[in-house]
Amino acid sequence: LLPPLVRRTIMIPLGWVVGLGLMQDLVTTTLSNFDFLNPLLKFVYLNNGLSIPGAIAIFVVMAVIYIYWPPARANAQKRVNNLPPAGRSTARFAAILVVVLFLIALPSLAGLYLSQVLDDVGLYVLMGLGLNIVVGFAGLLDLGYAGFFAIGAYTAGVLTSPDFGHPAFLPSWWLAVPVAIFAAMAAGVLLGIPVLRMRGDYLAIVTLGFAEIIRLLLLSDFLKPFVGGAQGILDIAKPVIPWVTSFSPQLKIAPVEVVHPEQFYYVLLAGCLLVAFVAMRVKDSRLGRAWMAMREDEDVAQAMGINLVATKLMAFGMGASFGGLGGAIFGAQLGSIFPQSFTFIVSVNILSLIIIGGMGNIPGVILGAFALVGLPELLREFSDYRFLFYGAALVLMMLLRPEGLIPEARRRMELEESREEEAAVVETKAAVKPAS
């Protein structure tokens, strides 16, 4: 019954209080690395939860931030818009620089556990951006994305692992990555050729069958001499950065081998930035507009002169190549791969994070990966109850934001138009019913 501003000013700070109270172990473990924050932690937390003064302080601080942040952000945006073009470019460059510096420093701030969580999130961001091209941009429902993920991982593993009694084919993991990307891209094009005339559910069933075929082939005795069968591939090479050196205890300079989660974070960050840049550039290109036209209506797109064959194959190939890149990084991160790591649930998770984040929107994919992959890991301290909290969070997301957390502008407009039409129909029925 309260006004919206008052209701949100109460509920959002209250949510922060509950969240920080439930995440006590994670927050204290992460922030205890900074000595200057220890007095603040002692003030906020007791041994078994928040202190009363700490809870009140969190509530007041978050309420003040929520009240004053929207007008402050609007004023800052207005000032930036009033700047000359050179000033706006400088402000934009400064903002990008701050974000890049924060991302570079994040593993040092987060610690070992959160770095591992960020690695898992980054891997799904990488694959989500690839599947977003197929599903979000082109409108092709693909439930077999785990197959491309497996092809990339096994290609890099076979080329760099001496697990089969012979030396590795390639001396460096970096040389295997382009081969893995090309192999996944070729598989995507080969899958796209026989399904060019399929749409909707039929396309989803075929792509699902493709992923299962890949998994069963990896488990088969026929390919066991080449891919290891159920035993998988071990001793996959790690990325080695030759132009960065570290001093050993014997004072010898040696290249750095990427082993720890904090180090793999930078490999995944580079991959995500590369894929996000390519996706952003392609989205605004002629090819991206052709994908969106095909997503809306294939018949009209073809009538406008769009080559559906080439456009679909480009979507399948580009999306699959990003999945191959994610598979190559995944194999190097674990050092070993098995067919059980590429089941149908992987494809479902990637598709789910796109839907939750906002289909067709690149920032939405990133936020969806944090919600779908990062949230269960952060809730791991609740043991058997973490899926209860996780399921409740997903239900709230779908009730409050059915179009996704950050929906694409075009999809937001379509949903608003459909809601207005439904409201008009309901009003018309309500007006006609008493008269009748």
Coordinates of C-alpha atoms in Angstrom, one line a residue, residues 18-395:
V18 CA 19.5 -10.1 4.8
G19 CA 22.0 -10.9 2.0
L20 CA 25.1 -9.6 3.9
G21 CA 23.9 -11.5 7.0
L22 CA 23.5 -14.8 5.1
M23 CA 26.9 -14.3 3.4
Q24 CA 28.8 -13.6 6.6
D25 CA 31.5 -16.3 6.0
L26 CA 32.1 -15.3 2.4
V27 CA 32.2 -11.5 3.2
T28 CA 34.5 -11.9 6.2
T29 CA 36.9 -14.3 4.4
T30 CA 37.2 -12.0 1.4
L31 CA 37.5 -8.7 3.3
S32 CA 39.8 -10.0 6.0
N33 CA 42.7 -9.8 3.6
F34 CA 42.6 -6.0 4.0
D35 CA 43.7 -5.1 7.5
F36 CA 42.1 -1.6 7.5
L37 CA 38.7 -3.2 7.1
N38 CA 39.0 -5.4 10.2
P39 CA 37.5 -2.8 12.6
L40 CA 34.5 -2.4 10.3
L41 CA 34.0 -6.2 10.1
K42 CA 34.1 -6.4 13.9
F43 CA 31.5 -3.6 14.1
V44 CA 29.1 -5.2 11.6
Y45 CA 29.4 -8.9 12.4
L46 CA 29.2 -11.0 15.5
N47 CA 30.2 -14.7 15.7
N48 CA 26.8 -15.9 14.4
G49 CA 25.4 -13.1 12.3
L50 CA 25.0 -9.3 12.0
S51 CA 25.2 -7.1 15.1
I52 CA 22.2 -4.9 15.7
P53 CA 24.2 -1.6 15.2
G54 CA 25.8 -3.2 12.0
A55 CA 22.4 -4.1 10.6
I56 CA 21.0 -0.7 11.3
A57 CA 24.1 0.9 9.7
I58 CA 23.8 -1.2 6.6
F59 CA 20.1 -0.4 6.2
V60 CA 20.7 3.4 6.6
V61 CA 23.6 3.5 4.3
M62 CA 21.9 1.5 1.5
A63 CA 18.7 3.6 1.9
V64 CA 20.7 6.8 1.5
I65 CA 22.5 5.5 -1.5
Y66 CA 19.2 4.3 -3.1
I67 CA 17.6 7.7 -2.5
Y68 CA 20.4 9.9 -3.8
W69 CA 21.9 7.7 -6.4
P70 CA 19.3 8.0 -9.2
P71 CA 19.3 11.9 -9.3
A72 CA 23.1 12.0 -8.9
R73 CA 23.5 9.6 -11.9
A74 CA 21.0 11.6 -13.9
N75 CA 22.9 14.8 -13.2
A76 CA 26.2 13.2 -14.1
Q77 CA 24.7 11.9 -17.3
K78 CA 23.4 15.4 -18.1
R79 CA 26.8 16.9 -17.6
V80 CA 28.4 14.4 -19.8
N81 CA 25.8 15.0 -22.5
N82 CA 26.5 18.7 -22.3
L83 CA 30.2 18.3 -22.9
P84 CA 31.7 18.9 -26.4
P85 CA 32.5 15.8 -28.5
A86 CA 36.1 15.7 -27.4
G87 CA 35.1 15.9 -23.7
R88 CA 32.5 13.1 -24.1
S89 CA 35.2 10.9 -25.8
T90 CA 37.6 11.6 -22.9
A91 CA 34.9 10.8 -20.3
R92 CA 34.1 7.6 -22.1
F93 CA 37.7 6.6 -22.4
A94 CA 38.2 7.3 -18.7
A95 CA 35.2 5.2 -17.7
I96 CA 36.5 2.3 -19.9
L97 CA 40.0 2.7 -18.3
V98 CA 38.5 2.5 -14.8
V99 CA 36.6 -0.6 -15.6
V100 CA 39.6 -2.3 -17.2
L101 CA 41.8 -1.5 -14.2
F102 CA 39.2 -2.8 -11.9
L103 CA 38.9 -6.1 -13.9
I104 CA 42.7 -6.4 -13.8
A105 CA 42.9 -5.9 -10.1
L106 CA 39.8 -8.1 -9.3
P107 CA 41.7 -11.4 -8.6
S108 CA 43.9 -9.7 -6.0
L109 CA 40.9 -8.2 -4.3
A110 CA 38.7 -11.3 -4.5
G111 CA 41.0 -14.1 -3.3
L112 CA 41.3 -17.7 -4.3
Y113 CA 37.7 -18.9 -3.8
L114 CA 36.1 -16.0 -5.6
S115 CA 38.7 -16.2 -8.4
Q116 CA 37.6 -19.8 -9.0
V117 CA 33.9 -18.6 -9.0
L118 CA 34.9 -15.8 -11.5
D119 CA 36.6 -18.5 -13.7
D120 CA 33.4 -20.5 -13.8
V121 CA 31.3 -17.5 -14.6
G122 CA 33.8 -16.3 -17.3
L123 CA 33.6 -19.7 -19.0
Y124 CA 29.8 -19.5 -19.2
V125 CA 29.9 -15.9 -20.3
L126 CA 32.2 -17.0 -23.2
M127 CA 29.8 -19.8 -24.3
G128 CA 26.7 -17.7 -23.6
L129 CA 28.0 -15.0 -25.9
G130 CA 28.5 -17.6 -28.6
L131 CA 25.0 -19.2 -28.2
N132 CA 23.5 -15.7 -28.0
I133 CA 24.5 -15.2 -31.6
V134 CA 22.6 -18.3 -32.7
V135 CA 19.6 -18.0 -30.4
G136 CA 19.4 -14.3 -29.6
F137 CA 20.5 -12.7 -32.8
A138 CA 19.5 -15.2 -35.5
G139 CA 16.5 -16.8 -33.6
L140 CA 17.8 -20.4 -34.2
L141 CA 16.9 -22.6 -31.2
D142 CA 20.1 -24.6 -30.5
L143 CA 20.0 -27.2 -27.7
G144 CA 23.2 -28.9 -28.8
Y145 CA 25.8 -26.3 -27.9
A146 CA 27.6 -28.7 -25.6
G147 CA 28.7 -30.6 -28.7
F148 CA 30.7 -27.6 -30.0
F149 CA 32.1 -27.1 -26.5
A150 CA 33.2 -30.8 -26.5
I151 CA 34.8 -30.5 -29.9
G152 CA 36.9 -27.6 -28.9
A153 CA 38.0 -29.2 -25.7
Y154 CA 38.9 -32.5 -27.3
T155 CA 40.7 -31.0 -30.2
A156 CA 42.9 -29.0 -28.0
G157 CA 43.4 -32.0 -25.7
V158 CA 44.4 -34.4 -28.4
L159 CA 46.8 -31.9 -29.9
T160 CA 48.6 -31.1 -26.7
S161 CA 48.4 -34.2 -24.5
P162 CA 51.0 -37.0 -24.7
D163 CA 48.3 -39.3 -23.1
F164 CA 48.2 -41.8 -25.9
G165 CA 51.8 -43.0 -25.9
H166 CA 53.1 -40.4 -28.4
P167 CA 54.4 -36.9 -28.0
A168 CA 52.0 -34.0 -28.2
F169 CA 51.3 -32.9 -31.8
L170 CA 51.7 -29.3 -31.0
P171 CA 54.3 -27.9 -28.5
S172 CA 52.1 -25.1 -27.2
W173 CA 48.5 -24.7 -26.1
W174 CA 48.3 -21.4 -28.0
L175 CA 48.8 -23.2 -31.3
A176 CA 46.0 -25.7 -30.5
V177 CA 43.5 -22.9 -29.8
P178 CA 43.0 -21.8 -33.5
V179 CA 42.7 -25.4 -34.6
A180 CA 40.0 -26.0 -31.9
I181 CA 38.1 -22.9 -33.0
F182 CA 38.3 -24.0 -36.6
A183 CA 37.2 -27.5 -35.8
A184 CA 34.1 -26.3 -33.9
M185 CA 33.3 -23.8 -36.6
A186 CA 33.5 -26.6 -39.3
A187 CA 31.2 -28.7 -37.1
G188 CA 28.7 -25.8 -36.8
V189 CA 28.6 -25.3 -40.6
L190 CA 28.2 -29.1 -41.2
L191 CA 25.3 -29.1 -38.6
G192 CA 23.7 -26.1 -40.3
I193 CA 23.6 -27.6 -43.8
P194 CA 21.0 -30.3 -43.2
V195 CA 18.8 -28.2 -40.9
L196 CA 18.5 -25.1 -43.1
R197 CA 14.7 -25.7 -43.6
M198 CA 13.9 -26.5 -40.0
R199 CA 12.5 -24.1 -37.5
G200 CA 11.5 -24.0 -33.9
D201 CA 11.0 -27.2 -32.0
Y202 CA 12.2 -29.4 -34.9
L203 CA 15.6 -27.5 -35.0
A204 CA 15.9 -27.9 -31.3
I205 CA 15.4 -31.7 -31.5
V206 CA 18.0 -32.0 -34.3
T207 CA 20.6 -30.0 -32.4
L208 CA 19.9 -31.9 -29.3
G209 CA 20.6 -35.2 -31.2
F210 CA 23.8 -33.7 -32.5
A211 CA 25.1 -33.1 -29.0
E212 CA 24.2 -36.6 -27.9
I213 CA 25.9 -38.1 -31.0
I214 CA 29.1 -36.2 -30.1
R215 CA 29.0 -37.4 -26.5
L216 CA 28.3 -41.1 -27.5
L217 CA 31.1 -41.0 -30.1
L218 CA 33.5 -39.7 -27.4
L219 CA 32.4 -42.7 -25.2
S220 CA 32.6 -45.3 -27.9
D221 CA 35.3 -47.9 -28.2
F222 CA 35.6 -47.1 -31.9
L223 CA 37.3 -43.7 -31.1
K224 CA 38.9 -44.8 -27.9
P225 CA 42.4 -45.0 -29.4
F226 CA 42.1 -41.3 -30.5
V227 CA 40.1 -39.6 -27.7
G228 CA 40.5 -42.0 -24.7
G229 CA 36.9 -43.2 -24.4
A230 CA 35.4 -43.1 -20.9
Q231 CA 38.9 -42.5 -19.5
G232 CA 39.1 -39.1 -21.2
I233 CA 42.3 -37.2 -21.9
L234 CA 44.8 -36.4 -19.2
D235 CA 47.9 -34.2 -19.0
I236 CA 46.5 -31.4 -21.3
A237 CA 49.0 -28.7 -21.8
K238 CA 48.6 -25.4 -19.8
P239 CA 48.9 -22.0 -21.4
V240 CA 52.5 -20.7 -21.2
I241 CA 53.1 -16.9 -21.5
P242 CA 56.6 -16.7 -22.9
W243 CA 56.9 -12.9 -22.9
V244 CA 56.2 -12.7 -19.2
T245 CA 59.0 -14.1 -16.9
S246 CA 59.2 -15.0 -13.3
F247 CA 62.3 -15.6 -11.1
S248 CA 62.7 -19.1 -9.7
P249 CA 64.4 -19.8 -6.3
Q250 CA 67.6 -20.6 -8.3
L251 CA 67.4 -17.0 -9.8
K252 CA 66.6 -18.4 -13.3
I253 CA 64.2 -16.6 -15.5
A254 CA 61.5 -18.9 -16.9
P255 CA 58.2 -18.3 -18.8
V256 CA 55.1 -18.2 -16.7
E257 CA 52.8 -21.2 -16.9
V258 CA 49.1 -20.4 -16.2
V259 CA 48.1 -22.8 -13.5
H260 CA 46.3 -21.1 -10.6
P261 CA 42.7 -19.7 -10.8
E262 CA 43.9 -16.2 -10.4
Q263 CA 46.0 -16.7 -13.6
F264 CA 43.3 -18.4 -15.6
Y265 CA 41.1 -15.5 -14.8
Y266 CA 43.1 -13.3 -17.2
V267 CA 42.9 -15.9 -19.9
L268 CA 39.2 -16.1 -19.6
L269 CA 38.9 -12.3 -19.3
A270 CA 40.8 -11.9 -22.6
G271 CA 38.6 -14.5 -24.3
C272 CA 35.4 -12.8 -23.0
L273 CA 36.5 -9.3 -24.1
L274 CA 37.5 -10.6 -27.5
V275 CA 34.2 -12.5 -28.0
A276 CA 32.1 -9.5 -26.6
F277 CA 33.9 -7.1 -29.0
V278 CA 33.3 -9.3 -32.0
A279 CA 29.6 -9.8 -31.0
M280 CA 29.1 -6.1 -30.5
R281 CA 30.6 -5.3 -33.9
V282 CA 28.7 -8.0 -35.7
K283 CA 25.4 -7.0 -34.1
D284 CA 25.5 -3.5 -35.7
S285 CA 26.8 -4.8 -39.0
R286 CA 24.9 -5.8 -42.1
L287 CA 25.2 -9.4 -41.1
G288 CA 23.7 -8.7 -37.7
R289 CA 20.8 -6.8 -39.1
A290 CA 20.2 -9.8 -41.5
W291 CA 20.2 -12.1 -38.5
M292 CA 17.6 -10.0 -36.7
A293 CA 15.4 -9.8 -39.7
M294 CA 15.6 -13.6 -40.1
R295 CA 14.7 -13.9 -36.4
E296 CA 11.6 -11.8 -36.8
D297 CA 10.3 -13.6 -40.0
E298 CA 12.3 -15.8 -42.4
D299 CA 9.9 -15.5 -45.3
V300 CA 9.9 -11.7 -45.2
A301 CA 13.7 -11.6 -44.8
Q302 CA 14.1 -13.8 -47.8
A303 CA 11.7 -11.6 -49.8
M304 CA 13.9 -8.6 -48.9
G305 CA 16.9 -10.3 -50.6
I306 CA 18.6 -11.9 -47.6
N307 CA 20.4 -15.1 -48.4
L308 CA 19.0 -17.4 -45.7
V309 CA 21.5 -20.2 -46.4
A310 CA 24.6 -18.1 -46.0
T311 CA 23.1 -16.2 -43.1
K312 CA 22.2 -19.3 -41.1
L313 CA 25.5 -21.0 -41.8
M314 CA 27.4 -17.8 -40.6
A315 CA 25.3 -17.9 -37.4
F316 CA 26.0 -21.6 -36.7
G317 CA 29.7 -21.3 -37.6
M318 CA 30.4 -18.1 -35.6
G319 CA 28.5 -19.3 -32.5
A320 CA 30.2 -22.7 -32.7
S321 CA 33.6 -21.2 -32.9
F322 CA 33.1 -19.3 -29.6
G323 CA 32.0 -22.6 -28.0
G324 CA 35.2 -24.2 -29.3
L325 CA 37.3 -21.5 -27.7
G326 CA 35.5 -22.1 -24.4
G327 CA 36.2 -25.8 -24.7
A328 CA 39.9 -25.3 -25.3
I329 CA 40.2 -23.0 -22.2
F330 CA 38.1 -25.5 -20.2
G331 CA 40.4 -28.4 -21.0
A332 CA 43.5 -26.4 -20.2
Q333 CA 42.0 -25.2 -16.9
L334 CA 41.2 -28.6 -15.6
G335 CA 44.2 -30.4 -17.3
S336 CA 41.9 -33.4 -18.1
I337 CA 38.5 -33.8 -19.8
F338 CA 35.9 -36.6 -19.8
P339 CA 32.7 -37.2 -21.9
Q340 CA 30.6 -36.7 -18.7
S341 CA 31.5 -33.0 -18.7
F342 CA 29.6 -32.4 -21.9
T343 CA 26.1 -33.5 -21.1
F344 CA 22.8 -32.0 -22.1
I345 CA 22.5 -30.0 -18.9
V346 CA 25.4 -27.9 -20.1
S347 CA 23.4 -26.7 -23.1
V348 CA 20.4 -26.1 -20.9
N349 CA 22.4 -24.0 -18.5
I350 CA 23.9 -21.9 -21.3
L351 CA 20.4 -21.3 -22.9
S352 CA 19.0 -20.5 -19.4
L353 CA 21.5 -17.8 -18.7
I354 CA 20.6 -16.2 -22.0
I355 CA 16.9 -16.2 -21.2
I356 CA 17.4 -15.0 -17.6
G357 CA 19.8 -12.3 -18.6
G358 CA 17.9 -11.0 -21.6
M359 CA 18.0 -12.7 -25.0
G360 CA 19.9 -10.9 -27.7
N361 CA 21.5 -8.4 -25.3
I362 CA 25.3 -8.8 -24.6
P363 CA 25.3 -7.2 -21.0
G364 CA 22.3 -9.4 -20.2
V365 CA 24.3 -12.5 -21.1
I366 CA 27.0 -11.4 -18.7
L367 CA 24.5 -10.7 -15.9
G368 CA 22.7 -14.0 -16.5
A369 CA 25.9 -15.9 -16.2
F370 CA 26.5 -14.3 -12.8
A371 CA 23.0 -15.1 -11.7
L372 CA 22.9 -18.7 -13.0
V373 CA 26.5 -19.8 -12.4
G374 CA 27.9 -17.4 -9.8
L375 CA 24.9 -17.4 -7.4
P376 CA 24.9 -21.2 -6.7
E377 CA 28.6 -21.1 -5.9
L378 CA 28.2 -18.1 -3.6
L379 CA 25.4 -20.0 -1.9
R380 CA 27.5 -23.1 -1.4
E381 CA 28.1 -22.3 2.3
F382 CA 24.4 -23.1 2.9
S383 CA 25.1 -26.8 1.9
D384 CA 21.8 -28.6 1.3
Y385 CA 19.8 -25.5 1.4
R386 CA 21.6 -23.6 -1.3
F387 CA 19.3 -24.8 -4.1
L388 CA 16.3 -23.7 -2.0
F389 CA 17.7 -20.1 -2.0
Y390 CA 18.8 -20.4 -5.6
G391 CA 15.3 -21.6 -6.8
A392 CA 13.6 -18.9 -4.8
A393 CA 15.9 -16.3 -6.5
L394 CA 15.1 -17.7 -10.0
V395 CA 11.3 -17.6 -9.2

